Coordinates of C-alpha atoms in Angstrom, one line a residue:
M77 CA -8.8 -8.9 -6.6
A78 CA -10.8 -8.4 -9.7
P79 CA -9.7 -9.6 -12.8
R80 CA -6.9 -7.8 -14.5
T81 CA -7.1 -6.7 -18.2
T82 CA -4.4 -5.4 -20.4
R83 CA -7.2 -1.9 -20.8
P84 CA -10.3 -1.1 -19.1
V85 CA -13.7 -2.5 -20.8
G86 CA -16.2 0.2 -22.1
T87 CA -15.7 3.9 -23.8
P88 CA -15.9 6.9 -22.3
T89 CA -19.3 8.7 -21.7
R90 CA -19.8 12.8 -22.1
G91 CA -19.1 12.9 -18.4
T92 CA -21.7 15.3 -17.9
T93 CA -22.8 15.4 -14.2
N94 CA -24.2 18.2 -11.6
P95 CA -24.0 18.0 -7.9
N96 CA -27.1 16.2 -6.4
R97 CA -28.1 14.8 -9.9
L98 CA -28.5 11.1 -8.2
R99 CA -30.0 12.2 -5.3
R100 CA -33.2 10.4 -5.5
M101 CA -31.6 7.1 -6.8
D102 CA -29.2 7.6 -3.8
R103 CA -31.9 8.3 -1.1
W104 CA -33.7 5.0 -2.4
I105 CA -30.9 2.7 -2.2
A106 CA -29.5 3.8 1.0
A107 CA -33.0 3.1 2.0
V108 CA -34.0 0.0 0.3
H109 CA -30.5 -1.5 0.7
G110 CA -29.5 -0.2 3.9
P111 CA -30.1 -3.6 5.9
A112 CA -28.1 -5.7 3.6
L113 CA -25.1 -3.1 3.8
R114 CA -25.6 -3.4 7.7
R115 CA -25.5 -7.2 7.8
S116 CA -22.3 -7.4 6.4
P117 CA -19.8 -8.5 8.6
E118 CA -16.8 -6.5 6.9
P119 CA -17.6 -2.7 5.8
P120 CA -19.6 -3.1 2.4
L121 CA -17.9 -1.8 -0.3
A122 CA -19.6 0.7 -3.1
V123 CA -18.8 1.3 -6.6
D124 CA -19.9 4.6 -8.7
L125 CA -18.9 3.6 -11.9
G126 CA -18.6 6.4 -14.3
Y127 CA -19.0 9.0 -12.3
G128 CA -18.1 11.4 -15.0
A129 CA -16.2 14.4 -15.5
A130 CA -16.5 15.7 -11.7
P131 CA -16.0 13.4 -8.5
W132 CA -19.6 15.1 -7.0
T133 CA -21.7 12.3 -7.0
A134 CA -19.0 9.6 -5.6
V135 CA -19.1 11.9 -2.6
E136 CA -22.6 12.6 -2.4
L137 CA -23.4 8.9 -3.0
L138 CA -20.5 7.8 -0.1
A139 CA -22.3 10.3 2.4
R140 CA -25.6 9.0 1.6
L141 CA -24.8 5.4 2.1
R142 CA -23.1 6.1 5.1
T143 CA -26.5 7.2 7.0
A144 CA -27.6 3.5 6.6
D145 CA -23.9 2.0 7.5
P146 CA -21.2 4.6 8.9
R147 CA -18.6 1.8 7.8
T148 CA -19.5 1.9 4.0
L149 CA -16.2 2.6 1.8
L150 CA -16.5 3.8 -1.9
Y151 CA -14.4 3.4 -5.0
G152 CA -15.4 5.8 -7.9
I153 CA -14.3 4.7 -10.8
E154 CA -13.6 6.0 -14.6
I155 CA -12.2 5.2 -18.0
E156 CA -10.7 8.3 -18.4
P157 CA -7.7 8.6 -16.6
A158 CA -7.4 12.6 -16.7
R159 CA -11.2 12.5 -14.8
V160 CA -9.6 10.1 -12.2
E161 CA -6.4 12.5 -11.7
A162 CA -8.8 15.1 -10.9
A163 CA -10.8 13.1 -8.5
K164 CA -7.6 12.5 -6.1
P165 CA -7.6 15.4 -4.1
Y166 CA -11.2 14.4 -2.8
E167 CA -9.5 11.4 -0.9
A168 CA -7.9 13.1 1.6
V169 CA -10.8 15.0 2.5
H170 CA -13.1 12.2 2.6
E171 CA -12.2 9.0 4.4
G172 CA -12.9 5.8 2.8
L173 CA -13.3 7.2 -0.6
S174 CA -10.8 6.1 -3.6
F175 CA -10.8 6.6 -6.9
L176 CA -9.7 4.3 -9.9
H177 CA -9.3 3.9 -13.5
G178 CA -11.3 1.4 -15.1
G179 CA -14.6 0.1 -16.8
F180 CA -16.8 -2.5 -16.6
E181 CA -14.2 -5.2 -14.9
V182 CA -14.7 -3.1 -11.7
P183 CA -10.9 -3.5 -10.5
V184 CA -11.5 -3.1 -7.0
P185 CA -10.0 -5.5 -4.5
G186 CA -12.6 -8.6 -3.8
R187 CA -16.7 -8.2 -4.3
V188 CA -18.9 -5.4 -3.9
A189 CA -21.7 -4.5 -1.9
L190 CA -22.9 -1.9 -4.2
I191 CA -22.6 -0.9 -7.8
R192 CA -24.4 2.1 -9.5
A193 CA -24.0 2.6 -12.9
A194 CA -25.8 5.6 -13.7
N195 CA -26.5 7.3 -17.1
V196 CA -23.6 5.3 -18.4
L197 CA -25.2 2.8 -20.7
R198 CA -27.5 5.3 -23.0
Q199 CA -24.3 5.3 -25.4
Y200 CA -24.6 1.5 -25.6
D201 CA -26.6 -0.6 -28.1
E202 CA -29.7 -2.3 -26.5
D203 CA -28.0 -5.6 -27.4
Q204 CA -24.9 -5.2 -25.4
V205 CA -26.4 -4.3 -21.9
A206 CA -27.3 -8.1 -21.0
A207 CA -23.6 -8.8 -21.4
V208 CA -22.6 -5.9 -19.2
W209 CA -25.3 -6.7 -16.2
A210 CA -23.8 -9.9 -16.3
R211 CA -20.6 -9.0 -15.5
L212 CA -21.4 -6.1 -13.4
C213 CA -23.6 -8.6 -11.2
G214 CA -20.8 -11.3 -11.2
R215 CA -18.5 -8.5 -9.3
L216 CA -21.0 -8.3 -6.4
A217 CA -21.0 -10.3 -2.8
P218 CA -23.6 -12.2 -1.8
G219 CA -27.1 -10.4 -1.1
G220 CA -25.1 -7.0 -3.5
L221 CA -27.1 -4.7 -5.5
L222 CA -26.0 -3.3 -8.9
V223 CA -28.7 -0.1 -9.6
E224 CA -28.5 1.0 -13.7
G225 CA -30.6 3.8 -14.9
T226 CA -30.9 7.3 -16.3
C227 CA -31.9 10.8 -15.2
D228 CA -32.2 14.2 -16.7
E229 CA -29.4 16.6 -16.0
I230 CA -30.6 17.9 -12.8
G231 CA -32.0 15.2 -11.1
R232 CA -35.8 15.8 -11.6
R233 CA -36.6 12.4 -13.2
H234 CA -35.3 9.3 -13.1
V235 CA -35.8 5.3 -13.9
W236 CA -33.6 2.9 -12.9
V237 CA -33.4 -0.8 -13.0
A238 CA -32.1 -3.0 -9.5
L239 CA -30.3 -6.0 -10.3
D240 CA -28.7 -9.3 -7.5
A241 CA -26.5 -11.9 -8.9
D242 CA -29.3 -13.6 -10.2
G243 CA -30.2 -10.7 -12.5
P244 CA -32.7 -7.6 -12.8
R245 CA -35.3 -7.6 -10.0
T246 CA -37.2 -4.2 -10.1
V247 CA -37.8 -1.1 -12.0
T248 CA -38.0 2.3 -10.4
F249 CA -39.6 5.2 -11.8
A250 CA -38.7 8.8 -9.6
T251 CA -39.7 12.4 -10.2
R252 CA -39.9 15.6 -8.8
L253 CA -43.7 15.6 -9.1
G254 CA -44.0 19.6 -9.0
S255 CA -42.4 18.8 -12.5
L256 CA -44.4 16.2 -13.9
D257 CA -47.4 17.2 -16.6
R258 CA -48.2 13.3 -16.6
P259 CA -46.4 9.8 -15.3
S260 CA -45.3 8.7 -19.3
D261 CA -43.0 11.8 -18.9
L262 CA -40.7 9.3 -17.4
A263 CA -40.5 7.5 -20.7
E264 CA -37.5 9.6 -21.9
R265 CA -35.3 8.8 -19.1
L266 CA -35.9 5.2 -19.3
P267 CA -33.0 2.9 -19.1
K268 CA -31.4 1.5 -22.1
A269 CA -32.9 -2.2 -21.9
L270 CA -36.4 -0.5 -22.0
I271 CA -36.3 2.8 -23.9
H272 CA -36.6 1.2 -27.5
R273 CA -39.5 -1.2 -26.0
N274 CA -41.9 2.2 -25.0
V275 CA -44.2 1.0 -28.2
P276 CA -47.4 -0.9 -28.6
G277 CA -47.6 -4.3 -27.5
E278 CA -44.6 -3.9 -25.3
P279 CA -45.0 -4.2 -21.2
V280 CA -43.3 -0.9 -20.3
H281 CA -45.5 0.6 -23.0
A282 CA -48.5 -0.8 -21.4
F283 CA -47.3 0.4 -17.7
L284 CA -47.2 4.4 -18.7
R285 CA -50.5 3.9 -20.5
D286 CA -52.0 2.8 -17.9
F287 CA -50.4 5.0 -15.3
D288 CA -51.5 8.0 -17.3
R289 CA -54.9 7.2 -17.1
A290 CA -54.8 6.8 -13.3
W291 CA -52.9 10.1 -13.0
A292 CA -55.8 11.6 -14.9
A293 CA -58.8 9.6 -12.9
A294 CA -57.1 11.3 -10.0
A295 CA -57.3 14.5 -11.2
P296 CA -59.5 16.0 -8.4
Y297 CA -56.9 14.7 -6.0
A298 CA -54.7 17.9 -7.7
S299 CA -56.4 20.2 -5.6
L300 CA -54.7 18.5 -2.4
G301 CA -51.3 18.7 -4.6
A302 CA -49.1 16.7 -6.6
R303 CA -48.0 14.4 -4.1
Q304 CA -51.4 13.3 -3.1
R305 CA -52.7 12.9 -6.8
W306 CA -49.3 10.8 -7.2
I307 CA -50.5 8.8 -4.4
R308 CA -54.3 8.0 -5.5
S309 CA -52.6 7.4 -8.7
V310 CA -50.4 4.6 -7.8
R311 CA -52.5 2.7 -5.7
D312 CA -55.1 2.7 -8.6
L313 CA -52.0 1.1 -10.6
A314 CA -51.7 -1.3 -7.9
A315 CA -55.1 -3.2 -8.7
D316 CA -53.0 -4.2 -12.3
W317 CA -49.5 -4.3 -11.6
P318 CA -47.1 -6.1 -9.3
L319 CA -45.5 -3.1 -7.1
T320 CA -43.0 -3.4 -4.4
D321 CA -43.3 -0.7 -2.3
G322 CA -46.0 1.2 -0.5
P323 CA -46.9 4.7 0.9
R324 CA -43.5 5.4 2.4
R325 CA -41.9 5.7 -0.8
W326 CA -44.9 6.6 -3.1
R327 CA -44.5 9.9 -0.9
Q328 CA -41.0 10.5 -2.2
G329 CA -42.4 10.3 -6.0
E330 CA -41.9 7.0 -6.7
V331 CA -43.1 4.0 -7.3
T332 CA -41.4 0.5 -8.4
V333 CA -42.6 -2.4 -10.3
R334 CA -41.1 -6.0 -10.4
W335 CA -38.8 -6.6 -13.7
E336 CA -40.8 -9.3 -15.2
A337 CA -43.7 -7.6 -15.5
L338 CA -42.0 -4.7 -17.8
A339 CA -39.1 -7.3 -19.3
P340 CA -38.8 -6.5 -23.0
R341 CA -40.7 -9.4 -25.1
G342 CA -39.0 -11.8 -26.8

């Protein structure tokens, strides 16, 4: 069992949520982490940490993870007891879905294959992030994944960090391409570990600068659509930055770069 504490660890979020807000993150998780879920000898356990005032994101995450592994079980965890009580009726409708009162201690039985913490750490100070990451990664099963990041209110723009037991591994930028003027528009959705580092001299600032330049150079591809312009831009970006994905994900309006290339200096 997870370590018990006298009270949940963390502070309540605003609870803002909308149906399908996290669809881009969910689909990436199912595609990229799906093989690890399927390798689990037991039904994999997933956690939607801080799902908010309504349980839609937990319901949706379970459905999308089950496209990768139908055995998946999911716990929605909230620090506000009233939100847990409001979500409880959904357990009877969705087999394998449970809601618990808790926080960063992740009070579920055993270790988990996935923790998704979306729009949770925005209210924390930057110097608190590493400790939260370490605590959550300590709850992962071997091969497990923590996905922590931020998106806008209707899910057009996301940026998230993927971590395993050894720490952060990648940063993914994802967007609805039709809403994008330039890649640096995603800067406002950088997760807490990076958002204050988007200044000259920091790697994430240089990455977004280079992405904007590649986007401008790919302007002739705009006549073929925003997707073709994005793909051309990312191909050019790959010459100087360690990207971990390829055209199949780029077509979705995504690009993933190794964490160490964007990690804050100092």
